[in-house]
Amino acid sequence: VSLDGAVPPDPDLNIRATFKANALVGILQVTGRASDPKIELTSDPVRPPDEIMAEILFGRDVTKISAAQGLQLAAALNSLRDGGSGGILDTVRQRLGVDTLDFGGSSADDASVKAGKYISDDVYLQVERGVAPGSGKATVEVEVGPNVTVQTEVTEDSQTGFGVQWKYDY
């Protein structure tokens, strides 16, 4: 990122990020001015963008993703094409008033939807519902200290779970 002293600032970008997914390395290149960036997705070995995104987002081949994951994939690709602007899933998420919206499952039998909301800076609530009976659950995650969270969940069958997580990003 370089600045040329212009007011207001409009940095010149040359950013490259890589992500290893299975036998594929996805490469995201952002170049140009911050006001009009060019976003390019490539890979090694060379694959089409839909195959790269399927590997990065879901860890599987594009032919093995669910219909809901296909919608997420299309939204992600449209977002890249539009220079990072939100797609239909972002619109749905915003209208629902949630911070996260995710569709999961690898087939129609195990498809699920998750929606989450930050109740405060340190408290996150997520609800999940799958198509299978008894697959619903609610999870609350509370940050109790730097890098430490406590998580509890309850299923629709009243089964409960509790965990403590420690995470360090470097």
JSON list of C-alpha atoms in Angstrom, two decimals:
[
{"chain": "A", "resi": 1, "resn": "VAL", "atom": "CA", "xyz": [0.00, 0.00, 0.00]},
{"chain": "A", "resi": 2, "resn": "SER", "atom": "CA", "xyz": [1.48, 3.34, -0.99]},
{"chain": "A", "resi": 3, "resn": "LEU", "atom": "CA", "xyz": [0.33, 6.90, -0.44]},
{"chain": "A", "resi": 4, "resn": "ASP", "atom": "CA", "xyz": [1.19, 9.77, -2.77]},
{"chain": "A", "resi": 5, "resn": "GLY", "atom": "CA", "xyz": [0.22, 12.64, -0.44]},
{"chain": "A", "resi": 6, "resn": "ALA", "atom": "CA", "xyz": [-3.08, 13.40, -2.18]},
{"chain": "A", "resi": 7, "resn": "VAL", "atom": "CA", "xyz": [-5.92, 14.86, -0.09]},
{"chain": "A", "resi": 8, "resn": "PRO", "atom": "CA", "xyz": [-8.17, 13.03, 0.50]},
{"chain": "A", "resi": 9, "resn": "PRO", "atom": "CA", "xyz": [-5.91, 9.98, 0.44]},
{"chain": "A", "resi": 10, "resn": "ASP", "atom": "CA", "xyz": [-6.51, 7.35, -2.24]},
{"chain": "A", "resi": 11, "resn": "PRO", "atom": "CA", "xyz": [-3.85, 4.69, -1.63]},
{"chain": "A", "resi": 12, "resn": "ASP", "atom": "CA", "xyz": [-2.38, 2.65, -4.44]},
{"chain": "A", "resi": 13, "resn": "LEU", "atom": "CA", "xyz": [-2.87, -1.04, -3.61]},
{"chain": "A", "resi": 14, "resn": "ASN", "atom": "CA", "xyz": [-0.77, -4.04, -4.51]},
{"chain": "A", "resi": 15, "resn": "ILE", "atom": "CA", "xyz": [-1.88, -6.78, -2.12]},
{"chain": "A", "resi": 16, "resn": "ARG", "atom": "CA", "xyz": [-1.48, -10.51, -2.60]},
{"chain": "A", "resi": 17, "resn": "ALA", "atom": "CA", "xyz": [-3.02, -13.10, -0.28]},
{"chain": "A", "resi": 18, "resn": "THR", "atom": "CA", "xyz": [-2.70, -16.88, -0.61]},
{"chain": "A", "resi": 19, "resn": "PHE", "atom": "CA", "xyz": [-4.75, -19.69, 0.88]},
{"chain": "A", "resi": 20, "resn": "LYS", "atom": "CA", "xyz": [-3.91, -23.40, 0.74]},
{"chain": "A", "resi": 21, "resn": "ALA", "atom": "CA", "xyz": [-6.94, -25.67, 0.34]},
{"chain": "A", "resi": 22, "resn": "ASN", "atom": "CA", "xyz": [-6.27, -29.36, -0.21]},
{"chain": "A", "resi": 23, "resn": "ALA", "atom": "CA", "xyz": [-4.03, -29.60, -3.33]},
{"chain": "A", "resi": 24, "resn": "LEU", "atom": "CA", "xyz": [-4.81, -26.04, -4.42]},
{"chain": "A", "resi": 25, "resn": "VAL", "atom": "CA", "xyz": [-3.29, -22.67, -3.57]},
{"chain": "A", "resi": 26, "resn": "GLY", "atom": "CA", "xyz": [-5.79, -19.85, -4.06]},
{"chain": "A", "resi": 27, "resn": "ILE", "atom": "CA", "xyz": [-4.30, -16.44, -4.85]},
{"chain": "A", "resi": 28, "resn": "LEU", "atom": "CA", "xyz": [-6.24, -13.21, -4.33]},
{"chain": "A", "resi": 29, "resn": "GLN", "atom": "CA", "xyz": [-4.62, -10.15, -5.89]},
{"chain": "A", "resi": 30, "resn": "VAL", "atom": "CA", "xyz": [-5.92, -6.63, -5.16]},
{"chain": "A", "resi": 31, "resn": "THR", "atom": "CA", "xyz": [-4.37, -3.86, -7.27]},
{"chain": "A", "resi": 32, "resn": "GLY", "atom": "CA", "xyz": [-5.13, -0.29, -8.30]},
{"chain": "A", "resi": 33, "resn": "ARG", "atom": "CA", "xyz": [-6.47, 2.65, -6.35]},
{"chain": "A", "resi": 34, "resn": "ALA", "atom": "CA", "xyz": [-8.49, 2.05, -3.15]},
{"chain": "A", "resi": 35, "resn": "SER", "atom": "CA", "xyz": [-11.35, 4.01, -4.74]},
{"chain": "A", "resi": 36, "resn": "ASP", "atom": "CA", "xyz": [-11.48, 1.57, -7.68]},
{"chain": "A", "resi": 37, "resn": "PRO", "atom": "CA", "xyz": [-9.65, -1.66, -6.82]},
{"chain": "A", "resi": 38, "resn": "LYS", "atom": "CA", "xyz": [-9.14, -4.52, -9.27]},
{"chain": "A", "resi": 39, "resn": "ILE", "atom": "CA", "xyz": [-9.68, -7.91, -7.61]},
{"chain": "A", "resi": 40, "resn": "GLU", "atom": "CA", "xyz": [-8.36, -11.04, -9.30]},
{"chain": "A", "resi": 41, "resn": "LEU", "atom": "CA", "xyz": [-8.66, -14.65, -8.11]},
{"chain": "A", "resi": 42, "resn": "THR", "atom": "CA", "xyz": [-6.23, -17.24, -9.51]},
{"chain": "A", "resi": 43, "resn": "SER", "atom": "CA", "xyz": [-4.76, -20.50, -8.32]},
{"chain": "A", "resi": 44, "resn": "ASP", "atom": "CA", "xyz": [-1.90, -22.94, -8.58]},
{"chain": "A", "resi": 45, "resn": "PRO", "atom": "CA", "xyz": [-2.65, -25.25, -10.31]},
{"chain": "A", "resi": 46, "resn": "VAL", "atom": "CA", "xyz": [-4.78, -23.07, -12.57]},
{"chain": "A", "resi": 47, "resn": "ARG", "atom": "CA", "xyz": [-8.52, -23.57, -12.04]},
{"chain": "A", "resi": 48, "resn": "PRO", "atom": "CA", "xyz": [-11.66, -21.56, -12.86]},
{"chain": "A", "resi": 49, "resn": "PRO", "atom": "CA", "xyz": [-12.83, -19.12, -10.15]},
{"chain": "A", "resi": 50, "resn": "ASP", "atom": "CA", "xyz": [-15.83, -21.24, -9.12]},
{"chain": "A", "resi": 51, "resn": "GLU", "atom": "CA", "xyz": [-13.60, -24.25, -8.42]},
{"chain": "A", "resi": 52, "resn": "ILE", "atom": "CA", "xyz": [-11.11, -22.11, -6.48]},
{"chain": "A", "resi": 53, "resn": "MET", "atom": "CA", "xyz": [-13.85, -20.57, -4.32]},
{"chain": "A", "resi": 54, "resn": "ALA", "atom": "CA", "xyz": [-15.49, -23.95, -3.64]},
{"chain": "A", "resi": 55, "resn": "GLU", "atom": "CA", "xyz": [-12.17, -25.31, -2.35]},
{"chain": "A", "resi": 56, "resn": "ILE", "atom": "CA", "xyz": [-11.49, -22.20, -0.24]},
{"chain": "A", "resi": 57, "resn": "LEU", "atom": "CA", "xyz": [-15.00, -21.78, 1.20]},
{"chain": "A", "resi": 58, "resn": "PHE", "atom": "CA", "xyz": [-16.08, -25.40, 1.64]},
{"chain": "A", "resi": 59, "resn": "GLY", "atom": "CA", "xyz": [-12.93, -27.52, 1.30]},
{"chain": "A", "resi": 60, "resn": "ARG", "atom": "CA", "xyz": [-14.41, -29.60, -1.49]},
{"chain": "A", "resi": 61, "resn": "ASP", "atom": "CA", "xyz": [-14.83, -29.82, -5.23]},
{"chain": "A", "resi": 62, "resn": "VAL", "atom": "CA", "xyz": [-17.51, -27.60, -6.77]},
{"chain": "A", "resi": 63, "resn": "THR", "atom": "CA", "xyz": [-19.43, -30.71, -7.91]},
{"chain": "A", "resi": 64, "resn": "LYS", "atom": "CA", "xyz": [-19.79, -31.87, -4.28]},
{"chain": "A", "resi": 65, "resn": "ILE", "atom": "CA", "xyz": [-21.35, -28.77, -2.71]},
{"chain": "A", "resi": 66, "resn": "SER", "atom": "CA", "xyz": [-24.99, -28.42, -1.70]},
{"chain": "A", "resi": 67, "resn": "ALA", "atom": "CA", "xyz": [-27.49, -26.12, -3.39]},
{"chain": "A", "resi": 68, "resn": "ALA", "atom": "CA", "xyz": [-27.30, -23.66, -0.47]},
{"chain": "A", "resi": 69, "resn": "GLN", "atom": "CA", "xyz": [-23.52, -23.68, -0.68]},
{"chain": "A", "resi": 70, "resn": "GLY", "atom": "CA", "xyz": [-23.90, -23.03, -4.41]},
{"chain": "A", "resi": 71, "resn": "LEU", "atom": "CA", "xyz": [-25.79, -19.84, -3.55]},
{"chain": "A", "resi": 72, "resn": "GLN", "atom": "CA", "xyz": [-23.00, -18.78, -1.19]},
{"chain": "A", "resi": 73, "resn": "LEU", "atom": "CA", "xyz": [-20.45, -19.55, -3.88]},
{"chain": "A", "resi": 74, "resn": "ALA", "atom": "CA", "xyz": [-22.34, -17.46, -6.46]},
{"chain": "A", "resi": 75, "resn": "ALA", "atom": "CA", "xyz": [-22.63, -14.57, -3.99]},
{"chain": "A", "resi": 76, "resn": "ALA", "atom": "CA", "xyz": [-18.90, -14.71, -3.24]},
{"chain": "A", "resi": 77, "resn": "LEU", "atom": "CA", "xyz": [-18.01, -14.72, -6.94]},
{"chain": "A", "resi": 78, "resn": "ASN", "atom": "CA", "xyz": [-20.41, -11.83, -7.63]},
{"chain": "A", "resi": 79, "resn": "SER", "atom": "CA", "xyz": [-18.88, -9.90, -4.77]},
{"chain": "A", "resi": 80, "resn": "LEU", "atom": "CA", "xyz": [-15.43, -10.35, -6.31]},
{"chain": "A", "resi": 81, "resn": "ARG", "atom": "CA", "xyz": [-16.74, -9.29, -9.73]},
{"chain": "A", "resi": 82, "resn": "ASP", "atom": "CA", "xyz": [-18.41, -6.21, -8.24]},
{"chain": "A", "resi": 83, "resn": "GLY", "atom": "CA", "xyz": [-15.23, -5.12, -6.49]},
{"chain": "A", "resi": 84, "resn": "GLY", "atom": "CA", "xyz": [-16.27, -6.39, -3.09]},
{"chain": "A", "resi": 85, "resn": "SER", "atom": "CA", "xyz": [-19.83, -5.05, -2.89]},
{"chain": "A", "resi": 86, "resn": "GLY", "atom": "CA", "xyz": [-22.38, -7.23, -1.12]},
{"chain": "A", "resi": 87, "resn": "GLY", "atom": "CA", "xyz": [-24.61, -9.73, -2.87]},
{"chain": "A", "resi": 88, "resn": "ILE", "atom": "CA", "xyz": [-28.04, -11.17, -2.20]},
{"chain": "A", "resi": 89, "resn": "LEU", "atom": "CA", "xyz": [-26.87, -13.06, 0.90]},
{"chain": "A", "resi": 90, "resn": "ASP", "atom": "CA", "xyz": [-25.53, -9.83, 2.40]},
{"chain": "A", "resi": 91, "resn": "THR", "atom": "CA", "xyz": [-28.89, -8.19, 1.71]},
{"chain": "A", "resi": 92, "resn": "VAL", "atom": "CA", "xyz": [-30.76, -11.06, 3.39]},
{"chain": "A", "resi": 93, "resn": "ARG", "atom": "CA", "xyz": [-28.37, -10.97, 6.37]},
{"chain": "A", "resi": 94, "resn": "GLN", "atom": "CA", "xyz": [-28.85, -7.22, 6.77]},
{"chain": "A", "resi": 95, "resn": "ARG", "atom": "CA", "xyz": [-32.63, -7.44, 6.48]},
{"chain": "A", "resi": 96, "resn": "LEU", "atom": "CA", "xyz": [-32.73, -10.19, 9.10]},
{"chain": "A", "resi": 97, "resn": "GLY", "atom": "CA", "xyz": [-30.60, -8.06, 11.40]},
{"chain": "A", "resi": 98, "resn": "VAL", "atom": "CA", "xyz": [-27.96, -10.75, 11.95]},
{"chain": "A", "resi": 99, "resn": "ASP", "atom": "CA", "xyz": [-24.18, -10.50, 11.80]},
{"chain": "A", "resi": 100, "resn": "THR", "atom": "CA", "xyz": [-23.59, -13.92, 10.23]},
{"chain": "A", "resi": 101, "resn": "LEU", "atom": "CA", "xyz": [-25.64, -16.12, 7.94]},
{"chain": "A", "resi": 102, "resn": "ASP", "atom": "CA", "xyz": [-24.31, -19.45, 6.76]},
{"chain": "A", "resi": 103, "resn": "PHE", "atom": "CA", "xyz": [-25.69, -22.38, 4.83]},
{"chain": "A", "resi": 104, "resn": "GLY", "atom": "CA", "xyz": [-24.09, -25.77, 5.39]},
{"chain": "A", "resi": 105, "resn": "GLY", "atom": "CA", "xyz": [-24.33, -29.44, 4.60]},
{"chain": "A", "resi": 106, "resn": "SER", "atom": "CA", "xyz": [-23.10, -31.47, 1.69]},
{"chain": "A", "resi": 107, "resn": "SER", "atom": "CA", "xyz": [-26.48, -32.83, 0.59]},
{"chain": "A", "resi": 108, "resn": "ALA", "atom": "CA", "xyz": [-30.19, -32.14, 0.91]},
{"chain": "A", "resi": 109, "resn": "ASP", "atom": "CA", "xyz": [-30.35, -34.60, 3.83]},
{"chain": "A", "resi": 110, "resn": "ASP", "atom": "CA", "xyz": [-27.91, -32.70, 6.05]},
{"chain": "A", "resi": 111, "resn": "ALA", "atom": "CA", "xyz": [-28.53, -29.12, 4.88]},
{"chain": "A", "resi": 112, "resn": "SER", "atom": "CA", "xyz": [-28.63, -26.47, 7.60]},
{"chain": "A", "resi": 113, "resn": "VAL", "atom": "CA", "xyz": [-28.78, -22.74, 8.12]},
{"chain": "A", "resi": 114, "resn": "LYS", "atom": "CA", "xyz": [-26.97, -20.79, 10.87]},
{"chain": "A", "resi": 115, "resn": "ALA", "atom": "CA", "xyz": [-27.61, -17.21, 11.91]},
{"chain": "A", "resi": 116, "resn": "GLY", "atom": "CA", "xyz": [-25.60, -15.35, 14.51]},
{"chain": "A", "resi": 117, "resn": "LYS", "atom": "CA", "xyz": [-25.68, -12.00, 16.26]},
{"chain": "A", "resi": 118, "resn": "TYR", "atom": "CA", "xyz": [-23.25, -10.20, 18.53]},
{"chain": "A", "resi": 119, "resn": "ILE", "atom": "CA", "xyz": [-25.36, -9.29, 21.56]},
{"chain": "A", "resi": 120, "resn": "SER", "atom": "CA", "xyz": [-22.47, -7.17, 22.87]},
{"chain": "A", "resi": 121, "resn": "ASP", "atom": "CA", "xyz": [-18.76, -6.89, 22.07]},
{"chain": "A", "resi": 122, "resn": "ASP", "atom": "CA", "xyz": [-18.04, -10.03, 24.09]},
{"chain": "A", "resi": 123, "resn": "VAL", "atom": "CA", "xyz": [-21.21, -12.12, 23.64]},
{"chain": "A", "resi": 124, "resn": "TYR", "atom": "CA", "xyz": [-22.19, -13.94, 20.43]},
{"chain": "A", "resi": 125, "resn": "LEU", "atom": "CA", "xyz": [-25.44, -15.90, 19.97]},
{"chain": "A", "resi": 126, "resn": "GLN", "atom": "CA", "xyz": [-25.91, -18.38, 17.11]},
{"chain": "A", "resi": 127, "resn": "VAL", "atom": "CA", "xyz": [-28.92, -20.48, 16.21]},
{"chain": "A", "resi": 128, "resn": "GLU", "atom": "CA", "xyz": [-28.77, -23.39, 13.80]},
{"chain": "A", "resi": 129, "resn": "ARG", "atom": "CA", "xyz": [-31.52, -25.43, 12.18]},
{"chain": "A", "resi": 130, "resn": "GLY", "atom": "CA", "xyz": [-31.10, -28.36, 9.85]},
{"chain": "A", "resi": 131, "resn": "VAL", "atom": "CA", "xyz": [-33.65, -30.22, 7.78]},
{"chain": "A", "resi": 132, "resn": "ALA", "atom": "CA", "xyz": [-33.28, -33.35, 9.91]},
{"chain": "A", "resi": 133, "resn": "PRO", "atom": "CA", "xyz": [-35.56, -33.66, 12.96]},
{"chain": "A", "resi": 134, "resn": "GLY", "atom": "CA", "xyz": [-33.82, -32.71, 16.20]},
{"chain": "A", "resi": 135, "resn": "SER", "atom": "CA", "xyz": [-31.03, -30.84, 14.43]},
{"chain": "A", "resi": 136, "resn": "GLY", "atom": "CA", "xyz": [-31.69, -27.41, 15.93]},
{"chain": "A", "resi": 137, "resn": "LYS", "atom": "CA", "xyz": [-29.41, -25.86, 18.51]},
{"chain": "A", "resi": 138, "resn": "ALA", "atom": "CA", "xyz": [-28.46, -22.54, 20.06]},
{"chain": "A", "resi": 139, "resn": "THR", "atom": "CA", "xyz": [-24.92, -21.58, 21.00]},
{"chain": "A", "resi": 140, "resn": "VAL", "atom": "CA", "xyz": [-23.70, -18.74, 23.19]},
{"chain": "A", "resi": 141, "resn": "GLU", "atom": "CA", "xyz": [-20.04, -17.74, 23.11]},
{"chain": "A", "resi": 142, "resn": "VAL", "atom": "CA", "xyz": [-18.64, -15.33, 25.71]},
{"chain": "A", "resi": 143, "resn": "GLU", "atom": "CA", "xyz": [-15.16, -13.83, 25.53]},
{"chain": "A", "resi": 144, "resn": "VAL", "atom": "CA", "xyz": [-13.89, -14.00, 29.12]},
{"chain": "A", "resi": 145, "resn": "GLY", "atom": "CA", "xyz": [-10.39, -12.73, 28.48]},
{"chain": "A", "resi": 146, "resn": "PRO", "atom": "CA", "xyz": [-7.86, -12.09, 25.75]},
{"chain": "A", "resi": 147, "resn": "ASN", "atom": "CA", "xyz": [-7.90, -15.16, 23.46]},
{"chain": "A", "resi": 148, "resn": "VAL", "atom": "CA", "xyz": [-10.20, -17.13, 25.83]},
{"chain": "A", "resi": 149, "resn": "THR", "atom": "CA", "xyz": [-13.88, -17.85, 25.20]},
{"chain": "A", "resi": 150, "resn": "VAL", "atom": "CA", "xyz": [-16.47, -19.94, 26.99]},
{"chain": "A", "resi": 151, "resn": "GLN", "atom": "CA", "xyz": [-19.05, -21.64, 24.80]},
{"chain": "A", "resi": 152, "resn": "THR", "atom": "CA", "xyz": [-22.27, -23.35, 25.77]},
{"chain": "A", "resi": 153, "resn": "GLU", "atom": "CA", "xyz": [-24.94, -24.90, 23.60]},
{"chain": "A", "resi": 154, "resn": "VAL", "atom": "CA", "xyz": [-28.34, -26.47, 23.94]},
{"chain": "A", "resi": 155, "resn": "THR", "atom": "CA", "xyz": [-30.06, -28.63, 21.35]},
{"chain": "A", "resi": 156, "resn": "GLU", "atom": "CA", "xyz": [-33.77, -28.75, 20.72]},
{"chain": "A", "resi": 157, "resn": "ASP", "atom": "CA", "xyz": [-33.74, -32.10, 22.56]},
{"chain": "A", "resi": 158, "resn": "SER", "atom": "CA", "xyz": [-32.45, -30.25, 25.68]},
{"chain": "A", "resi": 159, "resn": "GLN", "atom": "CA", "xyz": [-28.95, -31.75, 25.39]},
{"chain": "A", "resi": 160, "resn": "THR", "atom": "CA", "xyz": [-26.32, -29.30, 26.64]},
{"chain": "A", "resi": 161, "resn": "GLY", "atom": "CA", "xyz": [-22.63, -28.80, 26.13]},
{"chain": "A", "resi": 162, "resn": "PHE", "atom": "CA", "xyz": [-19.93, -26.55, 27.55]},
{"chain": "A", "resi": 163, "resn": "GLY", "atom": "CA", "xyz": [-16.42, -25.74, 26.43]},
{"chain": "A", "resi": 164, "resn": "VAL", "atom": "CA", "xyz": [-13.53, -23.39, 26.97]},
{"chain": "A", "resi": 165, "resn": "GLN", "atom": "CA", "xyz": [-11.49, -22.31, 23.96]},
{"chain": "A", "resi": 166, "resn": "TRP", "atom": "CA", "xyz": [-8.09, -20.69, 23.79]},
{"chain": "A", "resi": 167, "resn": "LYS", "atom": "CA", "xyz": [-7.01, -19.16, 20.49]},
{"chain": "A", "resi": 168, "resn": "TYR", "atom": "CA", "xyz": [-3.88, -17.29, 19.55]},
{"chain": "A", "resi": 169, "resn": "ASP", "atom": "CA", "xyz": [-3.62, -15.58, 16.16]},
{"chain": "A", "resi": 170, "resn": "TYR", "atom": "CA", "xyz": [-0.12, -14.98, 14.89]}
]
